[in-house]
Amino acid sequence: MFALMQSAHVESLHLSIDPVTGLKAVIAIHSSRLGPALGGCRYLAYPNDESAVNDAINLAQDMSYKAALAGLAVGGAKAVIMRAPHVESRSALFEAFGRCIEQLDGRYITAIDSGTSTADMDCIAQYTRHVTSTTAAGDPSTHTAMGVFSGIRSTASSRLGSDNLEGLRVAIQGLGKVGFALAEQLHAAGAELLVCDIDPGKVRLAMEQLGAHPIACEALLSTPCDILAPCGLGAVLNWHSVAQLRCSAVAGCANNQLASLQVADQLERRGILYAPDYVINSGGLIYMALTHQGAQPATINQHLLHISQRLTSIYAHAQAEKRSPARVSDELAHKLLYDED
Ligand code: NAD
């Protein structure tokens, strides 16, 4: 465990149990150099304790990178609550987690993530103020989608020579909270949508409301398109899938899209422009961090605008240095987090 913490540069790891509610929680704080560590709380079933700890550790670093590149005064963290087949009271479970967070005295701020909701954050908020994305603060997904949409514009501009999305074919994998909101914005901008989701109801809705073309889930990655937007799972880009891609660029909201950094080099060799996930999907974090700090909507919108500018700058560096944008952004984040100035 310590070796994994060391290789992921995780600052501290906190394990909590509450026998009364059945809570088993892991909080991995990656870095608090730039401020208190903010990161979502997952509530998922894990095959064993080790995989839950690994998930928290592996995801925490991306949050630090995301915050650093977004210019936010927060660090990065991730929490995981292990989902049991049966729980007596979901609200009691999240209240217990709120008490755990309070013990960290503001070093960790939690937020919504896979498997958690604004209602869960409300339960946590009864015991600590170190929580965002409550019902009052709002779900960050629409802001994530806004950032991805503007990032797709700059990606189109850098790779295809124009940010006009009219007639552009965008393949979206996953029509969840972010994917569907993104599809709506792309449709309004005149893009042609090719979509898939394991939930047929979401695909039907996109067909009816946005004129989207349905694609079988197993065929989406190899479907000819201009831009592929992974908006479902992590690690969709691996040696095998990248070899099958028939797109000019990959730009979507999913976290941890690359199975490894070497896959980014493979994309580069294939001439496929890759929008680093933690840069293009930072809109939600920007919204949560700034809302928590009491910023006004105008300030938040200003920050969101920087996403496309940041991507354009990363693409320009990558092109000049003939290497993947993923390597350029990792290097930038590393400098911000570790260089002494
Ligand atoms: P979500 O759970 O609302 O949506 C995910 C969607 O993907 C669901 O509709 C699901 O059915 C679909 N899906 C899952 N597996 C699939 C598969 N194999 N093929 C096709 N579709 C599949 O989640 P979300 O909040 O929209 O987030 C989507 C991704 O973006 C996640 O990776 C998340 O970590 C990341 N992300 C989300 C936010 C945010 O603000 N919500 C911010 C940053 C990153």
JSON list of C-alpha atoms and ligand atoms in Angstrom, two decimals, residues 42 59 63 66 78 112-115 139-145 172-180 196-199 202 217-218 220 230-234 236 252-256 277 281-285 288, ligand 1:
[
{"chain": "A", "resi": 42, "resn": "ARG", "atom": "CA", "xyz": [-17.66, 7.40, -5.11]},
{"chain": "A", "resi": 59, "resn": "LEU", "atom": "CA", "xyz": [-8.03, 8.85, -8.94]},
{"chain": "A", "resi": 63, "resn": "MET", "atom": "CA", "xyz": [-7.84, 15.82, -9.16]},
{"chain": "A", "resi": 66, "resn": "LYS", "atom": "CA", "xyz": [-7.04, 19.18, -12.76]},
{"chain": "A", "resi": 78, "resn": "LYS", "atom": "CA", "xyz": [-10.71, 11.20, -3.89]},
{"chain": "A", "resi": 112, "resn": "ILE", "atom": "CA", "xyz": [-20.61, 14.25, -5.76]},
{"chain": "A", "resi": 113, "resn": "ASP", "atom": "CA", "xyz": [-19.14, 11.45, -7.94]},
{"chain": "A", "resi": 114, "resn": "SER", "atom": "CA", "xyz": [-20.14, 8.09, -9.43]},
{"chain": "A", "resi": 115, "resn": "GLY", "atom": "CA", "xyz": [-22.94, 6.59, -7.35]},
{"chain": "A", "resi": 139, "resn": "ASP", "atom": "CA", "xyz": [-24.88, 19.31, -9.46]},
{"chain": "A", "resi": 140, "resn": "PRO", "atom": "CA", "xyz": [-21.70, 20.30, -11.35]},
{"chain": "A", "resi": 141, "resn": "SER", "atom": "CA", "xyz": [-22.45, 18.17, -14.46]},
{"chain": "A", "resi": 142, "resn": "THR", "atom": "CA", "xyz": [-23.86, 20.99, -16.60]},
{"chain": "A", "resi": 143, "resn": "HIS", "atom": "CA", "xyz": [-20.71, 23.01, -15.99]},
{"chain": "A", "resi": 144, "resn": "THR", "atom": "CA", "xyz": [-18.58, 20.02, -16.91]},
{"chain": "A", "resi": 145, "resn": "ALA", "atom": "CA", "xyz": [-20.58, 19.74, -20.15]},
{"chain": "A", "resi": 172, "resn": "ILE", "atom": "CA", "xyz": [-20.63, 10.24, -27.93]},
{"chain": "A", "resi": 173, "resn": "GLN", "atom": "CA", "xyz": [-20.07, 7.18, -25.76]},
{"chain": "A", "resi": 174, "resn": "GLY", "atom": "CA", "xyz": [-22.39, 7.48, -22.75]},
{"chain": "A", "resi": 175, "resn": "LEU", "atom": "CA", "xyz": [-25.41, 9.76, -22.43]},
{"chain": "A", "resi": 176, "resn": "GLY", "atom": "CA", "xyz": [-25.35, 10.32, -18.69]},
{"chain": "A", "resi": 177, "resn": "LYS", "atom": "CA", "xyz": [-25.52, 13.62, -16.84]},
{"chain": "A", "resi": 178, "resn": "VAL", "atom": "CA", "xyz": [-22.60, 15.13, -18.76]},
{"chain": "A", "resi": 179, "resn": "GLY", "atom": "CA", "xyz": [-22.93, 13.20, -22.05]},
{"chain": "A", "resi": 180, "resn": "PHE", "atom": "CA", "xyz": [-26.56, 14.16, -22.59]},
{"chain": "A", "resi": 196, "resn": "CYS", "atom": "CA", "xyz": [-24.48, 4.90, -27.69]},
{"chain": "A", "resi": 197, "resn": "ASP", "atom": "CA", "xyz": [-25.34, 4.03, -24.11]},
{"chain": "A", "resi": 198, "resn": "ILE", "atom": "CA", "xyz": [-25.91, 0.74, -22.33]},
{"chain": "A", "resi": 199, "resn": "ASP", "atom": "CA", "xyz": [-29.26, 2.27, -21.30]},
{"chain": "A", "resi": 202, "resn": "LYS", "atom": "CA", "xyz": [-31.20, 7.39, -22.98]},
{"chain": "A", "resi": 217, "resn": "CYS", "atom": "CA", "xyz": [-21.99, 0.18, -27.99]},
{"chain": "A", "resi": 218, "resn": "GLU", "atom": "CA", "xyz": [-19.40, -2.28, -29.31]},
{"chain": "A", "resi": 220, "resn": "LEU", "atom": "CA", "xyz": [-18.99, 3.19, -31.44]},
{"chain": "A", "resi": 230, "resn": "PRO", "atom": "CA", "xyz": [-15.85, 9.33, -24.39]},
{"chain": "A", "resi": 231, "resn": "CYS", "atom": "CA", "xyz": [-18.43, 10.25, -21.73]},
{"chain": "A", "resi": 232, "resn": "GLY", "atom": "CA", "xyz": [-18.96, 6.95, -19.93]},
{"chain": "A", "resi": 233, "resn": "LEU", "atom": "CA", "xyz": [-16.18, 4.84, -18.54]},
{"chain": "A", "resi": 234, "resn": "GLY", "atom": "CA", "xyz": [-12.51, 5.31, -17.79]},
{"chain": "A", "resi": 236, "resn": "VAL", "atom": "CA", "xyz": [-11.51, 3.30, -22.93]},
{"chain": "A", "resi": 252, "resn": "GLY", "atom": "CA", "xyz": [-14.78, 13.87, -23.97]},
{"chain": "A", "resi": 253, "resn": "CYS", "atom": "CA", "xyz": [-15.58, 14.14, -20.29]},
{"chain": "A", "resi": 254, "resn": "ALA", "atom": "CA", "xyz": [-14.71, 10.67, -18.97]},
{"chain": "A", "resi": 255, "resn": "ASN", "atom": "CA", "xyz": [-12.04, 10.58, -16.29]},
{"chain": "A", "resi": 256, "resn": "ASN", "atom": "CA", "xyz": [-8.89, 8.47, -16.81]},
{"chain": "A", "resi": 277, "resn": "ASP", "atom": "CA", "xyz": [-9.27, 14.48, -19.89]},
{"chain": "A", "resi": 281, "resn": "ASN", "atom": "CA", "xyz": [-13.51, 18.01, -18.02]},
{"chain": "A", "resi": 282, "resn": "SER", "atom": "CA", "xyz": [-12.47, 20.54, -15.37]},
{"chain": "A", "resi": 283, "resn": "GLY", "atom": "CA", "xyz": [-15.67, 22.64, -15.60]},
{"chain": "A", "resi": 284, "resn": "GLY", "atom": "CA", "xyz": [-17.38, 20.73, -12.79]},
{"chain": "A", "resi": 285, "resn": "LEU", "atom": "CA", "xyz": [-14.41, 21.08, -10.45]},
{"chain": "A", "resi": 288, "resn": "MET", "atom": "CA", "xyz": [-17.60, 23.24, -7.18]},
{"chain": "B", "resi": 1, "resn": "NAD", "atom": "P1", "xyz": [-23.28, 9.19, -15.49]},
{"chain": "B", "resi": 1, "resn": "NAD", "atom": "O1", "xyz": [-23.20, 7.97, -14.63]},
{"chain": "B", "resi": 1, "resn": "NAD", "atom": "O2", "xyz": [-24.43, 10.13, -15.34]},
{"chain": "B", "resi": 1, "resn": "NAD", "atom": "O3", "xyz": [-23.22, 8.77, -17.04]},
{"chain": "B", "resi": 1, "resn": "NAD", "atom": "C1", "xyz": [-22.44, 7.74, -17.55]},
{"chain": "B", "resi": 1, "resn": "NAD", "atom": "C2", "xyz": [-23.24, 7.16, -18.71]},
{"chain": "B", "resi": 1, "resn": "NAD", "atom": "O4", "xyz": [-22.41, 6.22, -19.41]},
{"chain": "B", "resi": 1, "resn": "NAD", "atom": "C3", "xyz": [-24.48, 6.39, -18.25]},
{"chain": "B", "resi": 1, "resn": "NAD", "atom": "O5", "xyz": [-25.60, 6.81, -19.01]},
{"chain": "B", "resi": 1, "resn": "NAD", "atom": "C4", "xyz": [-24.12, 4.93, -18.52]},
{"chain": "B", "resi": 1, "resn": "NAD", "atom": "O6", "xyz": [-25.26, 4.15, -18.84]},
{"chain": "B", "resi": 1, "resn": "NAD", "atom": "C5", "xyz": [-23.18, 5.09, -19.71]},
{"chain": "B", "resi": 1, "resn": "NAD", "atom": "N1", "xyz": [-22.28, 3.97, -19.89]},
{"chain": "B", "resi": 1, "resn": "NAD", "atom": "C6", "xyz": [-21.63, 3.25, -18.96]},
{"chain": "B", "resi": 1, "resn": "NAD", "atom": "N2", "xyz": [-20.90, 2.28, -19.53]},
{"chain": "B", "resi": 1, "resn": "NAD", "atom": "C7", "xyz": [-21.08, 2.41, -20.86]},
{"chain": "B", "resi": 1, "resn": "NAD", "atom": "C8", "xyz": [-20.59, 1.70, -21.98]},
{"chain": "B", "resi": 1, "resn": "NAD", "atom": "N3", "xyz": [-19.78, 0.65, -21.86]},
{"chain": "B", "resi": 1, "resn": "NAD", "atom": "N4", "xyz": [-20.97, 2.10, -23.21]},
{"chain": "B", "resi": 1, "resn": "NAD", "atom": "C9", "xyz": [-21.81, 3.15, -23.36]},
{"chain": "B", "resi": 1, "resn": "NAD", "atom": "N5", "xyz": [-22.32, 3.84, -22.33]},
{"chain": "B", "resi": 1, "resn": "NAD", "atom": "C10", "xyz": [-21.94, 3.48, -21.09]},
{"chain": "B", "resi": 1, "resn": "NAD", "atom": "O7", "xyz": [-21.89, 9.94, -15.29]},
{"chain": "B", "resi": 1, "resn": "NAD", "atom": "P2", "xyz": [-21.51, 11.45, -15.64]},
{"chain": "B", "resi": 1, "resn": "NAD", "atom": "O8", "xyz": [-21.61, 12.25, -14.41]},
{"chain": "B", "resi": 1, "resn": "NAD", "atom": "O9", "xyz": [-22.20, 11.86, -16.88]},
{"chain": "B", "resi": 1, "resn": "NAD", "atom": "O10", "xyz": [-19.95, 11.26, -15.92]},
{"chain": "B", "resi": 1, "resn": "NAD", "atom": "C11", "xyz": [-19.48, 10.63, -17.10]},
{"chain": "B", "resi": 1, "resn": "NAD", "atom": "C12", "xyz": [-17.95, 10.53, -17.06]},
{"chain": "B", "resi": 1, "resn": "NAD", "atom": "O11", "xyz": [-17.39, 11.84, -16.90]},
{"chain": "B", "resi": 1, "resn": "NAD", "atom": "C13", "xyz": [-17.40, 9.70, -15.88]},
{"chain": "B", "resi": 1, "resn": "NAD", "atom": "O12", "xyz": [-16.20, 9.09, -16.31]},
{"chain": "B", "resi": 1, "resn": "NAD", "atom": "C14", "xyz": [-17.08, 10.77, -14.84]},
{"chain": "B", "resi": 1, "resn": "NAD", "atom": "O13", "xyz": [-16.08, 10.31, -13.94]},
{"chain": "B", "resi": 1, "resn": "NAD", "atom": "C15", "xyz": [-16.59, 11.89, -15.73]},
{"chain": "B", "resi": 1, "resn": "NAD", "atom": "N6", "xyz": [-16.71, 13.23, -15.15]},
{"chain": "B", "resi": 1, "resn": "NAD", "atom": "C16", "xyz": [-17.93, 13.67, -14.73]},
{"chain": "B", "resi": 1, "resn": "NAD", "atom": "C17", "xyz": [-18.03, 14.96, -14.19]},
{"chain": "B", "resi": 1, "resn": "NAD", "atom": "C18", "xyz": [-19.36, 15.51, -13.73]},
{"chain": "B", "resi": 1, "resn": "NAD", "atom": "O14", "xyz": [-19.45, 16.73, -13.47]},
{"chain": "B", "resi": 1, "resn": "NAD", "atom": "N7", "xyz": [-20.41, 14.71, -13.67]},
{"chain": "B", "resi": 1, "resn": "NAD", "atom": "C19", "xyz": [-16.89, 15.77, -14.08]},
{"chain": "B", "resi": 1, "resn": "NAD", "atom": "C20", "xyz": [-15.67, 15.29, -14.55]},
{"chain": "B", "resi": 1, "resn": "NAD", "atom": "C21", "xyz": [-15.59, 14.01, -15.08]}
]
